[in-house]
Short mmCIF file of N, CA and C in Angstrom, two decimals:
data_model
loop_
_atom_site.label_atom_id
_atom_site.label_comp_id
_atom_site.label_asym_id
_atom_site.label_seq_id
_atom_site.Cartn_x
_atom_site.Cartn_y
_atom_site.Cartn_z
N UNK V 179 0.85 -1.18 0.00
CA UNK V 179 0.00 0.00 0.00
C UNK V 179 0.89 1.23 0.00
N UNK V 180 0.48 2.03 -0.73
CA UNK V 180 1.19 3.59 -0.70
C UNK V 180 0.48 4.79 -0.19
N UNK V 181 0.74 5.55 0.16
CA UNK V 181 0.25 6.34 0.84
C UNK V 181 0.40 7.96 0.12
N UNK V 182 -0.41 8.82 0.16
CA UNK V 182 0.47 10.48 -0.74
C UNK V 182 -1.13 10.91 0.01
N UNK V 183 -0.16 12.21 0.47
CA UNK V 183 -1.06 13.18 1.04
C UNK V 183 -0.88 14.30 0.49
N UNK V 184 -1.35 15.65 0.33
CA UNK V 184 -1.61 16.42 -0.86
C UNK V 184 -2.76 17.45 -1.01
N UNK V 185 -2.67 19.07 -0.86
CA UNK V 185 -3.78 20.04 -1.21
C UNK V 185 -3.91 19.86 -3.00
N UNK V 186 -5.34 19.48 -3.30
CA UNK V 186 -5.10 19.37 -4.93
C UNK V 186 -6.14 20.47 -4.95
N UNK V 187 -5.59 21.72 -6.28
CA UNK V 187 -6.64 22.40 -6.69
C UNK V 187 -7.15 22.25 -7.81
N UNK V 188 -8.12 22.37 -7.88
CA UNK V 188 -8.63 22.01 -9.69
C UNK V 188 -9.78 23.17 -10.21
N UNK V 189 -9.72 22.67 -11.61
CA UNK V 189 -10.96 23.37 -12.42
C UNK V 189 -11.15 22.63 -13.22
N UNK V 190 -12.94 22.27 -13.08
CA UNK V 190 -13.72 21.66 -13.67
C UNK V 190 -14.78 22.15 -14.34
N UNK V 191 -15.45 21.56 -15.92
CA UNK V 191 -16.16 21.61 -16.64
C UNK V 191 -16.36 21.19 -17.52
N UNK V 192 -17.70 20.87 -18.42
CA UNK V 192 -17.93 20.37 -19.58
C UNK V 192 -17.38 20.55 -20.48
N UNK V 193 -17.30 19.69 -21.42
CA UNK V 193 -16.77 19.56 -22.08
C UNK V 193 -17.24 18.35 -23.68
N UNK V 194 -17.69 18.63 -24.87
CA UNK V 194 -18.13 18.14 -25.98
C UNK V 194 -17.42 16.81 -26.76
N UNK V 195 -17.46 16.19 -27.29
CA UNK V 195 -16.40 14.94 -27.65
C UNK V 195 -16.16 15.82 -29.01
N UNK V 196 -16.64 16.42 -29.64
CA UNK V 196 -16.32 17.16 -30.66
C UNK V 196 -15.06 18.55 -30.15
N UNK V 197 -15.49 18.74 -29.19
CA UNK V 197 -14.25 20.09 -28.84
C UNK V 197 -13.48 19.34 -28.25
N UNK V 198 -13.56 18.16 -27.61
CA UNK V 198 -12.49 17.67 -27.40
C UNK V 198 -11.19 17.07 -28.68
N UNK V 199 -11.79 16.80 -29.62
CA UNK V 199 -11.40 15.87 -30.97
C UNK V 199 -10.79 17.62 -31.19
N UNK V 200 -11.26 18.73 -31.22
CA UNK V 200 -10.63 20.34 -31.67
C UNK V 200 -9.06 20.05 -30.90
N UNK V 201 -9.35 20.05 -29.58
CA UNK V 201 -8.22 20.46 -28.68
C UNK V 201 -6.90 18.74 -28.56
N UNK V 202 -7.60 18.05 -29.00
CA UNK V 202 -6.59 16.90 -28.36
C UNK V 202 -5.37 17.07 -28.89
N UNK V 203 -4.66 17.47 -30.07
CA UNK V 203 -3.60 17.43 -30.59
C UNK V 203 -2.76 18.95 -29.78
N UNK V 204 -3.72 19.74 -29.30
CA UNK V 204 -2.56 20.89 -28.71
C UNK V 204 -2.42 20.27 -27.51
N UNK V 205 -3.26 19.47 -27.21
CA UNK V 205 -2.83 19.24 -25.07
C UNK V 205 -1.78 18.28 -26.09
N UNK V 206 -1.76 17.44 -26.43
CA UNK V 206 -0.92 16.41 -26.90
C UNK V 206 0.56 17.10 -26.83
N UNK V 207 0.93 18.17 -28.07
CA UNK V 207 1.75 19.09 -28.42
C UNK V 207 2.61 19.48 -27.01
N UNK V 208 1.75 20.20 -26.47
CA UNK V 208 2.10 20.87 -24.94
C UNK V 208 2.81 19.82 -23.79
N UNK V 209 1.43 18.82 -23.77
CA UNK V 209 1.65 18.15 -22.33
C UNK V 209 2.11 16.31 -22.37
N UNK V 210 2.08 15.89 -23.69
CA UNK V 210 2.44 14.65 -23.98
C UNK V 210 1.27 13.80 -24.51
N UNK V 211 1.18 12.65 -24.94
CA UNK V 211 0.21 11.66 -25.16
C UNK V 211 -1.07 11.29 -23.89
N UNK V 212 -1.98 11.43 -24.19
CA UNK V 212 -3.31 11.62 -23.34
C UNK V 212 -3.43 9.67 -23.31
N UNK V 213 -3.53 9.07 -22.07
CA UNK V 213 -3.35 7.89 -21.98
C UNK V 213 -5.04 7.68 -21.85
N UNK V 214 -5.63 6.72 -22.63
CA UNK V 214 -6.91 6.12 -22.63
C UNK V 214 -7.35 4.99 -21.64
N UNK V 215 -7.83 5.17 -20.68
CA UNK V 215 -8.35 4.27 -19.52
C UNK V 215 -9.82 4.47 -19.24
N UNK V 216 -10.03 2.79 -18.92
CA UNK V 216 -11.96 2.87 -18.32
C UNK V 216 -11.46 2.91 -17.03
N UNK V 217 -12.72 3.50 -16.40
CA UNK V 217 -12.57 4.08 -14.64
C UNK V 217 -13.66 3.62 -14.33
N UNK V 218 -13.84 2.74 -13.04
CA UNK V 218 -14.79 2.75 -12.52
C UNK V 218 -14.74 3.59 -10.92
N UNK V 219 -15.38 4.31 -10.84
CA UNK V 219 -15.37 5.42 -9.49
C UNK V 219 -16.55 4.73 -8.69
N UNK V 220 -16.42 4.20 -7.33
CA UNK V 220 -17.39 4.53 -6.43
C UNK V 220 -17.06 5.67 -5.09
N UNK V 221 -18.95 6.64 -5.26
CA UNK V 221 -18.68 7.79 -4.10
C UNK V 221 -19.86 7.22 -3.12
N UNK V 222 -19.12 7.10 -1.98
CA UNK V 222 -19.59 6.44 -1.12
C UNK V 222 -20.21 7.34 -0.45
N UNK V 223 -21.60 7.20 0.20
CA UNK V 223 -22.39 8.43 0.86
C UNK V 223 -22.41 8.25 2.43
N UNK V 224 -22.03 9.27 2.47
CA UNK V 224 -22.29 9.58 4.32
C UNK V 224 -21.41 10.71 4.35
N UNK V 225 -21.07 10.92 5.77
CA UNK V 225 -20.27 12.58 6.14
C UNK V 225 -18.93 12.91 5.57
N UNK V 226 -18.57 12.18 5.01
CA UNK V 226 -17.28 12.31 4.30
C UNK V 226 -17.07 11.76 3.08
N UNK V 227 -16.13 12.49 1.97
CA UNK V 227 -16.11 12.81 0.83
C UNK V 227 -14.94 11.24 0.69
N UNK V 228 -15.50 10.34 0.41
CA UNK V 228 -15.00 9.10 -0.09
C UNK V 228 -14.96 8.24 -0.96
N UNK V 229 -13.69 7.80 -2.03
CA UNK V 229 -14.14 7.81 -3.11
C UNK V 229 -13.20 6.60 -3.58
N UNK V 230 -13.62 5.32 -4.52
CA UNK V 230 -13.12 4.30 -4.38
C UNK V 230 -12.78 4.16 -5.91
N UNK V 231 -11.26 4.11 -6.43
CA UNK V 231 -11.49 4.53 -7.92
C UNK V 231 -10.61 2.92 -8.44
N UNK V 232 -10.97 2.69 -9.66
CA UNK V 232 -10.65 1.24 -10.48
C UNK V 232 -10.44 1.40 -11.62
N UNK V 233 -8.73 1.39 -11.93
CA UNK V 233 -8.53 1.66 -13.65
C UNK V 233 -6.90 0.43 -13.42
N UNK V 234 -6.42 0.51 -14.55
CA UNK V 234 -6.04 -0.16 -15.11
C UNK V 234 -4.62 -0.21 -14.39
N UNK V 235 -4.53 0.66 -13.15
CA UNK V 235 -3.24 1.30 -12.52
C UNK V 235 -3.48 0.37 -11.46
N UNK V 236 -4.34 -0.05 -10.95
CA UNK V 236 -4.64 -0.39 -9.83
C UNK V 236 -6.36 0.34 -9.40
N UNK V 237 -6.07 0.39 -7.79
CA UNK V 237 -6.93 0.65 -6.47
C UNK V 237 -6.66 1.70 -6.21
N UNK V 238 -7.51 2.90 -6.11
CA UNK V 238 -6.90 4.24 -5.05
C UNK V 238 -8.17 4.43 -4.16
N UNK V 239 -8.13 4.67 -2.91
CA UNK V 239 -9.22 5.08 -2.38
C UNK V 239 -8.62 6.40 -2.27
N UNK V 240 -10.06 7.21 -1.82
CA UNK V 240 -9.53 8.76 -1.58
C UNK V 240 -10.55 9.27 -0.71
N UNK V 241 -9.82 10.12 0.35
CA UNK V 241 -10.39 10.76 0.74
C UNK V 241 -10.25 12.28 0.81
N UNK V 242 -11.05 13.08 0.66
CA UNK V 242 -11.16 14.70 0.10
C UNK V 242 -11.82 15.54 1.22
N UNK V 243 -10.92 16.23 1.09
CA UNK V 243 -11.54 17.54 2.47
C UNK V 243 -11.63 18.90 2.00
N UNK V 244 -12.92 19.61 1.35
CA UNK V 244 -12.85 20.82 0.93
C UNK V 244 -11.83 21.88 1.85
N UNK V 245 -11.28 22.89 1.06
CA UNK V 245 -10.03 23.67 1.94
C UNK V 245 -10.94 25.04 1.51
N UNK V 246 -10.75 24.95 0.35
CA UNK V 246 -11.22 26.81 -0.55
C UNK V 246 -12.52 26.15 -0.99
N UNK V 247 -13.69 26.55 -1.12
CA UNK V 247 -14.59 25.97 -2.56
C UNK V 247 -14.54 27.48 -3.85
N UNK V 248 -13.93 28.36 -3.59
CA UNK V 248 -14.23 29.61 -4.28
C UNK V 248 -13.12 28.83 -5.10
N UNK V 249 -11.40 28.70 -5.07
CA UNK V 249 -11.20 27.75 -5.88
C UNK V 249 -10.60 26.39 -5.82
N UNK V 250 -11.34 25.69 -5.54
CA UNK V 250 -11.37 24.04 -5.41
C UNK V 250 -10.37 23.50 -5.10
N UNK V 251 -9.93 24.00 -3.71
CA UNK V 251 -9.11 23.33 -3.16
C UNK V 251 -9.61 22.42 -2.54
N UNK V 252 -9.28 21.36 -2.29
CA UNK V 252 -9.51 20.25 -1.57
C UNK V 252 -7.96 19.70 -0.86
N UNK V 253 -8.17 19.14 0.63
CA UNK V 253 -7.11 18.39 0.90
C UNK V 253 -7.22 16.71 0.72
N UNK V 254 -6.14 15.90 0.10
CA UNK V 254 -6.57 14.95 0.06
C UNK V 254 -5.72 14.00 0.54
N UNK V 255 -5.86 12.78 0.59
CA UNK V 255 -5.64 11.12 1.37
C UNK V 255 -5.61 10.14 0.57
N UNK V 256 -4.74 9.77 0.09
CA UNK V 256 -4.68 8.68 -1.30
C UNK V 256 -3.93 7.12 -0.68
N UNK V 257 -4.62 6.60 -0.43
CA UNK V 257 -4.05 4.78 -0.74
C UNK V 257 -4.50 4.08 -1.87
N UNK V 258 -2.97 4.11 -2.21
CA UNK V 258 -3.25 2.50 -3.36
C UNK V 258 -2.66 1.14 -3.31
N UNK V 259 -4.03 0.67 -3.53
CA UNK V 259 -3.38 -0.53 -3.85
C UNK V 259 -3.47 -1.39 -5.02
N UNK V 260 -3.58 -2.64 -5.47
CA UNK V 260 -3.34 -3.41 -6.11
C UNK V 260 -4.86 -4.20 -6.38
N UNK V 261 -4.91 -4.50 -7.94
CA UNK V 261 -6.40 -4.88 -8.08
C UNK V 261 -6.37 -5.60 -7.22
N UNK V 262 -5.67 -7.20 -7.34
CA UNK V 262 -5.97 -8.76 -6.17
C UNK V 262 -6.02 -8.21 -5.26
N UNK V 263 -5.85 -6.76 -4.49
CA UNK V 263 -7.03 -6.46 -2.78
C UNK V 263 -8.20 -5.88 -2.99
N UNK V 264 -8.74 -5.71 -3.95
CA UNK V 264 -9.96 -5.35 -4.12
C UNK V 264 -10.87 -5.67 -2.67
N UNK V 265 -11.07 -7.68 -2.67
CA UNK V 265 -11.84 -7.63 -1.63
C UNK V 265 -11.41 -7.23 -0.74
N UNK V 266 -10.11 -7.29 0.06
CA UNK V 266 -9.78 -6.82 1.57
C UNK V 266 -10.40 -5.12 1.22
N UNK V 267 -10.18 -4.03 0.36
CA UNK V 267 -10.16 -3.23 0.36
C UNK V 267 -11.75 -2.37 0.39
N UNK V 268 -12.76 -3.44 0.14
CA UNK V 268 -14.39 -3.63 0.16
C UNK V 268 -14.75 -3.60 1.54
N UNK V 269 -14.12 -4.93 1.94
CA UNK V 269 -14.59 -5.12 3.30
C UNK V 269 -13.88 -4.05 4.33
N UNK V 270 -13.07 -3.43 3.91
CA UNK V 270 -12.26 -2.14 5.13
C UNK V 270 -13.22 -0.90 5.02
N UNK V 271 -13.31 -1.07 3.91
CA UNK V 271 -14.25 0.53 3.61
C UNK V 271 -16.11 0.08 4.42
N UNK V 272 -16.17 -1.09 4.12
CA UNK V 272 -17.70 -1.83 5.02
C UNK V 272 -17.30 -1.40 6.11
N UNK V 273 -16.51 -1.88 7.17
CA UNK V 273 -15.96 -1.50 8.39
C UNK V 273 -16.08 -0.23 8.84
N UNK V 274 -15.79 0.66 7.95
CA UNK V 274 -15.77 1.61 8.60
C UNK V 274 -16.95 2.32 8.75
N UNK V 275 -18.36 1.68 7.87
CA UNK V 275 -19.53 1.92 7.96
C UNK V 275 -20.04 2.33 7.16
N UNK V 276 -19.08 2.55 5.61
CA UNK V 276 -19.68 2.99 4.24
C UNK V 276 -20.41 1.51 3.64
N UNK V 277 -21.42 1.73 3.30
CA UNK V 277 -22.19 0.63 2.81
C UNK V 277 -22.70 0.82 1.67
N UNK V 278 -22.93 2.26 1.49
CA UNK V 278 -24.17 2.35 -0.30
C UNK V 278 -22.77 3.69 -0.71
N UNK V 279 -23.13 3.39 -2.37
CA UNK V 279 -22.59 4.67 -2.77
C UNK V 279 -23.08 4.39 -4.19
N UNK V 280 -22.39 5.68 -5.18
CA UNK V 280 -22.82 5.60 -6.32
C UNK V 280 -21.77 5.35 -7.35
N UNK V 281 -22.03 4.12 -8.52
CA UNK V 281 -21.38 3.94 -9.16
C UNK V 281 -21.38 5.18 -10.19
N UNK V 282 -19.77 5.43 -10.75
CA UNK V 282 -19.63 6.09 -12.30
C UNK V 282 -18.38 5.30 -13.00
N UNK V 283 -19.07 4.88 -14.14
CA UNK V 283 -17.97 4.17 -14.54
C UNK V 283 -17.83 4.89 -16.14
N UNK V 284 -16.57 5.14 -16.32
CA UNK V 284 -16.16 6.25 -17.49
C UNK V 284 -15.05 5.86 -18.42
N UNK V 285 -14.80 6.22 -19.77
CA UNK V 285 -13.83 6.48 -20.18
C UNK V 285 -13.12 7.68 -20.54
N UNK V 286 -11.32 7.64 -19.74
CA UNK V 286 -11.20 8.47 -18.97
C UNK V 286 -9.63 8.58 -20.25
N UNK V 287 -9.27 10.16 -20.63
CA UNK V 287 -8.17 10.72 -21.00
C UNK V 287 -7.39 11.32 -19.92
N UNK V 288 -5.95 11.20 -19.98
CA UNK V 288 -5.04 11.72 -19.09
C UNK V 288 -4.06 11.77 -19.67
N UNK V 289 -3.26 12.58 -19.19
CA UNK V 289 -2.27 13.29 -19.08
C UNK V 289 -1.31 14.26 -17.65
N UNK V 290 -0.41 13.59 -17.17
CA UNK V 290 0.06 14.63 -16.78
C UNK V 290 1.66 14.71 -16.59
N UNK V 291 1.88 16.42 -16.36
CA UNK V 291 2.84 17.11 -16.46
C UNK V 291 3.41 17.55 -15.24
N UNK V 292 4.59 17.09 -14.11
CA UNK V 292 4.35 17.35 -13.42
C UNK V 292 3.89 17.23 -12.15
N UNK V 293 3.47 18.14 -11.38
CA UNK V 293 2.60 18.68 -10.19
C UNK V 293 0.97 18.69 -11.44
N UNK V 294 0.95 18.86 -12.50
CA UNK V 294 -0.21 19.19 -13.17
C UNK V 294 -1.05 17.32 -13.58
N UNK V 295 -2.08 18.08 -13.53
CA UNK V 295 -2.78 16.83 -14.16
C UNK V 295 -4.19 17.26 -14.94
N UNK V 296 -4.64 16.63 -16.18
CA UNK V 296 -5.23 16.90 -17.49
C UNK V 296 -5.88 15.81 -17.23
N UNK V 297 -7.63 15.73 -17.29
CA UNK V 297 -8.01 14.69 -17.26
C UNK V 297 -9.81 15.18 -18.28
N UNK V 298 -9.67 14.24 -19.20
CA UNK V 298 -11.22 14.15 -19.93
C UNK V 298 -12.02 12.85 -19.64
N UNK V 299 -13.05 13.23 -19.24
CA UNK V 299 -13.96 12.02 -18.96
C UNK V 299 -15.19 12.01 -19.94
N UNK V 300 -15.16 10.99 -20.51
CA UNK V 300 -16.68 10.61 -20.88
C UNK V 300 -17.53 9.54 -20.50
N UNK V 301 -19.30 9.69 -20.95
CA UNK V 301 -20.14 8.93 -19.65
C UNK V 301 -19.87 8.68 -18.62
N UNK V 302 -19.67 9.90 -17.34
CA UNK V 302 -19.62 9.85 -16.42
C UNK V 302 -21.14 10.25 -15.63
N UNK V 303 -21.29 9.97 -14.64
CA UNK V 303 -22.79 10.04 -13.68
C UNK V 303 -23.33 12.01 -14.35
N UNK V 304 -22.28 12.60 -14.02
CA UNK V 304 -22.79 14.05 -14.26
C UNK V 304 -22.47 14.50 -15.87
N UNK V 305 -21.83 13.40 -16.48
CA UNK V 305 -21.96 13.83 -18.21
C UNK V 305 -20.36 14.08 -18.38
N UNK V 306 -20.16 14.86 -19.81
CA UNK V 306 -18.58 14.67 -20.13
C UNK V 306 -17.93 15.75 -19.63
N UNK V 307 -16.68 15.69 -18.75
CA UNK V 307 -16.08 16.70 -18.19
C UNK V 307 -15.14 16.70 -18.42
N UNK V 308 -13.88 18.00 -17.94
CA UNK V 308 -12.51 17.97 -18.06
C UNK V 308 -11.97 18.32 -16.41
N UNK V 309 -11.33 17.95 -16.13
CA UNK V 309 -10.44 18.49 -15.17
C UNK V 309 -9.20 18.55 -14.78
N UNK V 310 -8.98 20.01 -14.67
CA UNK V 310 -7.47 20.03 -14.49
C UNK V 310 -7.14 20.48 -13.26
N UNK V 311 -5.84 19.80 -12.85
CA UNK V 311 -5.95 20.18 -11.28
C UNK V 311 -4.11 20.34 -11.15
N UNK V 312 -4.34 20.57 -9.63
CA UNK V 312 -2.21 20.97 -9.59
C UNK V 312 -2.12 20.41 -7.92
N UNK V 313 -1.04 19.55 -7.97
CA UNK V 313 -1.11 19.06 -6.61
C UNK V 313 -0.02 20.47 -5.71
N UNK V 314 -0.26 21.07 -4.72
CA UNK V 314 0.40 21.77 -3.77
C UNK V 314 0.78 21.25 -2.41
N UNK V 315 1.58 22.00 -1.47
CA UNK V 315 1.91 21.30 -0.55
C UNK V 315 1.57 22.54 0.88
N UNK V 316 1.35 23.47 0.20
CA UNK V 316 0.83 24.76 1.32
C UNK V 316 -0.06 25.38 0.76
N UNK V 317 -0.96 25.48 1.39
CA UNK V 317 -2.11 26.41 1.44
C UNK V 317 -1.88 27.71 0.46
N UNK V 318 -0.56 28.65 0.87
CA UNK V 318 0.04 29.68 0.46
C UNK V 318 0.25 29.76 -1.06
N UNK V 319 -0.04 28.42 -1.95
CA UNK V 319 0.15 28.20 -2.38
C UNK V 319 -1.07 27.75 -3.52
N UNK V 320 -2.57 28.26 -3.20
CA UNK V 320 -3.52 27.60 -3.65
C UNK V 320 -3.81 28.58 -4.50
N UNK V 321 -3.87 30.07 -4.46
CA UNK V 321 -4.06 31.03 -5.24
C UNK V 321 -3.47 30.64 -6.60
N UNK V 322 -1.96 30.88 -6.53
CA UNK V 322 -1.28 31.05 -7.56
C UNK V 322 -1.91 30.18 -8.38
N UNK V 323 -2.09 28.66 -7.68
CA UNK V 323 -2.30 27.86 -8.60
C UNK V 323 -3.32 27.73 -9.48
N UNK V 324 -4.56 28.28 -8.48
CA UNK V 324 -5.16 28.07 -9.39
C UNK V 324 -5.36 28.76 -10.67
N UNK V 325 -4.98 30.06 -10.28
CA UNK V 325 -4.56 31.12 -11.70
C UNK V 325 -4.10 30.20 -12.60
N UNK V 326 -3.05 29.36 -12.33
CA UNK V 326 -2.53 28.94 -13.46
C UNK V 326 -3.45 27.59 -13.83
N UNK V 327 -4.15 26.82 -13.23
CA UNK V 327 -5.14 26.64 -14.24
C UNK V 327 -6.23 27.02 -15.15
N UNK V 328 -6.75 28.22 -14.39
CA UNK V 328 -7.53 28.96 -15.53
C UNK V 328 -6.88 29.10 -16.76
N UNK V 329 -5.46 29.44 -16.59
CA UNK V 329 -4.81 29.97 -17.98
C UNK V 329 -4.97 28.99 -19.00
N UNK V 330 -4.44 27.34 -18.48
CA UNK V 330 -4.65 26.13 -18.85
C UNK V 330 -5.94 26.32 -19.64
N UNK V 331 -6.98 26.31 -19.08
CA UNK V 331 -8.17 25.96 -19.47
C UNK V 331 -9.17 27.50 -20.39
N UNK V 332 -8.31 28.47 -20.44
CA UNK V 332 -8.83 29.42 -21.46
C UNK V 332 -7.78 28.91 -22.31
N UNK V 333 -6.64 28.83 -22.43
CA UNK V 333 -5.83 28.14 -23.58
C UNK V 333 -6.33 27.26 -24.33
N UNK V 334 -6.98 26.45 -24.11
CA UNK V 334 -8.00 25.03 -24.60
C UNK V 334 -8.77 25.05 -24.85
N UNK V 335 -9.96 26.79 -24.67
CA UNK V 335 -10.97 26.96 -24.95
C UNK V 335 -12.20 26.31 -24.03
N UNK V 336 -11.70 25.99 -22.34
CA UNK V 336 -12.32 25.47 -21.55
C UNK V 336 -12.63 26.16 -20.80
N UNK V 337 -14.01 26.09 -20.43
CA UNK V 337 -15.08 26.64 -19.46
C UNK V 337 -15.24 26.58 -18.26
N UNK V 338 -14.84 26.99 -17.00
CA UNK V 338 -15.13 26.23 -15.92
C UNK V 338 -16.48 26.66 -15.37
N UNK V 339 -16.88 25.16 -14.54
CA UNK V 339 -17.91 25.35 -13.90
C UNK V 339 -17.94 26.48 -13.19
N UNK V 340 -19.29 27.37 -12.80
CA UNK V 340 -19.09 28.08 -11.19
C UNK V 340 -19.72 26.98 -10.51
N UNK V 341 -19.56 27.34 -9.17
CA UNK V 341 -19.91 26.15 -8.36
C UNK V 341 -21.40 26.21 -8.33
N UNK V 342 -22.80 26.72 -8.31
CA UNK V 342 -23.97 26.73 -8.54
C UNK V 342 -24.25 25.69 -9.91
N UNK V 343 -23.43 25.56 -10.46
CA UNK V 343 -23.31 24.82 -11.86
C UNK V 343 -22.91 23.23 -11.35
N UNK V 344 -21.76 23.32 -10.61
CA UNK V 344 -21.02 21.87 -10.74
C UNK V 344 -21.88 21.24 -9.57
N UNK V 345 -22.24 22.40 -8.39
CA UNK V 345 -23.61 21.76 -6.90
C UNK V 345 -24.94 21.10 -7.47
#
C-alpha cells in the first residue's frame, strides 16, 4: 500500500467529444500523449467525501476535504493498492460503515505534467467533463495555482464550472 497526502486544486467543466477531438492534438503538443483508460469510481455516501477509484493502474481510495470551494481546493488522502485487494479493500471501507454509494464508470483521458494533471472524462454520472488540477503542498500556495489553471483551461478553450453549476 502507498500512501500520498496532498492540497489538490482544480478546475472543472464540460466539455463536448467534438471540442475535445478540436483540442486533443494541442494538449498532446504541450503536455504529452493523453493515456486512454476505463474508470470505474465509487462515491460512497455519508459525512465524508470518499471515493473508491478502479482503472487499469490499480486501487486508489480517496479521501477529500474541501479547503477553498471559491477555488477548489480540496485536501486529500490517497491509498493505493493493487487490483488482487480489491476484496480486503471492500470489506475495510464496510468496516468503517460505508455501505451504499454511487457507481460512475467512465472512459477516462489523461495526461500529466508534473505537479499538473489533465483529465477528460466521458459517460460519467454528471456527463462529459474535463479536469485540471495541480497538486500543492501549502495552502500559500492555492491562489497562484489556481490562476494557473484557468490559464490552462482558457488556452484550450475550456469553461469552468461556477460552483452553482457543478452543486
Amino acid at each position: 500500500m502507498e500512501q500520498n497526502k496532498f492540497i489538490e486544486c482544480e478546475v472543472r467543466g464540460c466539455i463536448t467529444h467534438s471540442d475535445f477531438i478540436d483540442i486533443k492534438s494541442s494538449i498532446e503538443n504541450d503536455w504529452g500523449k493523453l493515456e486512454e483508460t476505463p474508470e470505474l469510481v465509487i462515491f460512497f455516501k455519508g459525512g465524508h467525501d470518499l471515493r473508491l477509484k478502479t482503472n487499469k493502474d490499480g486501487i486508489t481510495l480517496v479521501h477529500k476535504k474541501t479547503l477553498d470551494r471559491k477555488n477548489g481546493a480540496r485536501k486529500e488522502i490517497e491509498l493505493k493498492f493493487k487490483l488482487e485487494e480489491i476484496s480486503s479493500v471492500i470489506e475495510f471501507i464496510a468496516r468503517l460503515g460505508f455501505k451504499k454509494g454511487l457507481f460512475s464508470y467512465c472512459k477516462r483521458y489523461e495526461v500529466n505534467m508534473g505537479d499538473y494533471s489533465l483529465a477528460i472524462k466521458f459517460n460519467t454520472k454528471i456527463g462529459d467533463i474535463f479536469e485540471i488540477d495541480k497538486k500543492v503542498d501549502d495552502k500559500k500556495n492555492i491562489k497562484k495555482a489556481y490562476k494557473e489553471l484557468l490559464n490552462f483551461s482558457k488556452k484550450y478553450g475550456l469553461n469552468e464550472w461556477n460552483k452553482e453549476t457543478y452543486e
